[in-house]
Amino acid sequence: MKEEGYVPVSGGRVWYWKAGSHAKGIPLVVVHGGPGASHDYLEPLEAFASERPVVFYDQLGCGNSDRPDDNSLWVIERFVDELHQIREALGLGQVHLLGQSWGASLVAEYMLTKQPVGVAGLLLAGPLLSTSRWMEDQRKWVSDLPVNVQEIIRRTEDSGDFASKEYQEAMMVFYGRHVCRMEQWPECLNRTFEKLNLSQYLHMWGPSEFTVTGTLKTFELADRLGELKLPVLITCGQFDEARPETCRYFQSLVPGAELHVFEDASHEHHLEKPDEFLAVAGNFFRKAEQNTL
């Protein structure tokens, strides 16, 4: 049984849906990436609803939520408040939080600034926790691309003509290696790209995953990760934009954190290795719950 609706938040209304309302486990709140994306590509995580309620939502400006045309709303503090407001509105006392990519930035910032009670476990999938590290990682991956593709990227970044067809094609070469390595992208992922709020993505991030010009350019959480005092699992793919080496570094900063690297997978490892992801994450949630009893 699914429940869906809208929650009023700062700046507008956000759309949510909840699966597995009658399941007994601690609810899981799934926080999508972007910025400017939607929950769609994370829909396979509804599989967790067999043992716990699973709540998805589209951040303000994204997917099925209101899309106000006001760039002053696109700051991480407002997105953190939004998560707090959703938990309050839906009566989510005890929860697990799963943040993917930019969603991991958001849930980590939420834990560190709001210090909320009732969060049993924190799963950071392909996390953006330091923009400087992220940019270094993308430069490493770009340096492994075919020389002609590297040249297109370099030339475009010099000229600033990010709308050119050749730059879009270069982006897709990169995405096919480091965002999703599946030959045929799942329909749910294509849907997210179709719904992307490009204005929000450009304002907060930039013209591509590896060219950062937006407000998150100075985003850094690494030096605060040691303040996290709850069970934490970090996941990434072998070829993830959040490189395994960087995720191991983040793991070393969080007391007791676990890390799982998915072989031959990338940023969307929950889509590329679905059974393994569900098993690893499910075990983590169950173990974290034992610690809260």
JSON list of C-alpha atoms in Angstrom, two decimals, residues 6 13-15 32-40 57-68 74 78-79 82 102 192 195-198 200-201 204:
[
{"chain": "A", "resi": 6, "resn": "TYR", "atom": "CA", "xyz": [2.46, 17.05, -0.17]},
{"chain": "A", "resi": 13, "resn": "ARG", "atom": "CA", "xyz": [5.36, 22.19, -1.07]},
{"chain": "A", "resi": 14, "resn": "VAL", "atom": "CA", "xyz": [7.30, 18.97, -1.51]},
{"chain": "A", "resi": 15, "resn": "TRP", "atom": "CA", "xyz": [5.76, 15.77, -2.82]},
{"chain": "A", "resi": 32, "resn": "HIS", "atom": "CA", "xyz": [17.92, 11.85, -3.77]},
{"chain": "A", "resi": 33, "resn": "GLY", "atom": "CA", "xyz": [20.90, 13.47, -5.43]},
{"chain": "A", "resi": 34, "resn": "GLY", "atom": "CA", "xyz": [21.25, 16.24, -7.96]},
{"chain": "A", "resi": 35, "resn": "PRO", "atom": "CA", "xyz": [20.95, 19.01, -7.08]},
{"chain": "A", "resi": 36, "resn": "GLY", "atom": "CA", "xyz": [17.83, 19.34, -9.22]},
{"chain": "A", "resi": 37, "resn": "ALA", "atom": "CA", "xyz": [17.21, 15.61, -9.73]},
{"chain": "A", "resi": 38, "resn": "SER", "atom": "CA", "xyz": [14.19, 13.61, -8.48]},
{"chain": "A", "resi": 39, "resn": "HIS", "atom": "CA", "xyz": [13.49, 10.46, -6.50]},
{"chain": "A", "resi": 40, "resn": "ASP", "atom": "CA", "xyz": [12.70, 8.34, -9.58]},
{"chain": "A", "resi": 57, "resn": "TYR", "atom": "CA", "xyz": [10.37, 12.70, -1.62]},
{"chain": "A", "resi": 58, "resn": "ASP", "atom": "CA", "xyz": [11.31, 15.19, -4.31]},
{"chain": "A", "resi": 59, "resn": "GLN", "atom": "CA", "xyz": [13.23, 18.15, -2.96]},
{"chain": "A", "resi": 60, "resn": "LEU", "atom": "CA", "xyz": [11.72, 21.59, -3.57]},
{"chain": "A", "resi": 61, "resn": "GLY", "atom": "CA", "xyz": [12.25, 22.56, -7.19]},
{"chain": "A", "resi": 62, "resn": "CYS", "atom": "CA", "xyz": [12.49, 18.91, -8.23]},
{"chain": "A", "resi": 63, "resn": "GLY", "atom": "CA", "xyz": [10.30, 16.22, -9.76]},
{"chain": "A", "resi": 64, "resn": "ASN", "atom": "CA", "xyz": [6.70, 16.38, -8.55]},
{"chain": "A", "resi": 65, "resn": "SER", "atom": "CA", "xyz": [7.32, 19.13, -5.97]},
{"chain": "A", "resi": 66, "resn": "ASP", "atom": "CA", "xyz": [6.68, 22.84, -6.42]},
{"chain": "A", "resi": 67, "resn": "ARG", "atom": "CA", "xyz": [9.22, 24.59, -8.66]},
{"chain": "A", "resi": 68, "resn": "PRO", "atom": "CA", "xyz": [9.56, 28.17, -7.44]},
{"chain": "A", "resi": 74, "resn": "TRP", "atom": "CA", "xyz": [18.76, 26.86, -3.32]},
{"chain": "A", "resi": 78, "resn": "ARG", "atom": "CA", "xyz": [17.00, 25.33, 3.43]},
{"chain": "A", "resi": 79, "resn": "PHE", "atom": "CA", "xyz": [17.23, 21.72, 2.18]},
{"chain": "A", "resi": 82, "resn": "GLU", "atom": "CA", "xyz": [13.12, 20.76, 4.51]},
{"chain": "A", "resi": 102, "resn": "TRP", "atom": "CA", "xyz": [24.21, 15.29, -3.17]},
{"chain": "A", "resi": 192, "resn": "THR", "atom": "CA", "xyz": [15.20, 11.41, -13.49]},
{"chain": "A", "resi": 195, "resn": "LYS", "atom": "CA", "xyz": [12.81, 15.73, -15.09]},
{"chain": "A", "resi": 196, "resn": "LEU", "atom": "CA", "xyz": [16.10, 17.39, -14.10]},
{"chain": "A", "resi": 197, "resn": "ASN", "atom": "CA", "xyz": [15.72, 21.01, -12.97]},
{"chain": "A", "resi": 198, "resn": "LEU", "atom": "CA", "xyz": [18.70, 22.24, -14.97]},
{"chain": "A", "resi": 200, "resn": "GLN", "atom": "CA", "xyz": [18.85, 24.46, -9.99]},
{"chain": "A", "resi": 201, "resn": "TYR", "atom": "CA", "xyz": [21.66, 22.10, -11.01]},
{"chain": "A", "resi": 204, "resn": "MET", "atom": "CA", "xyz": [24.25, 24.93, -7.22]}
]
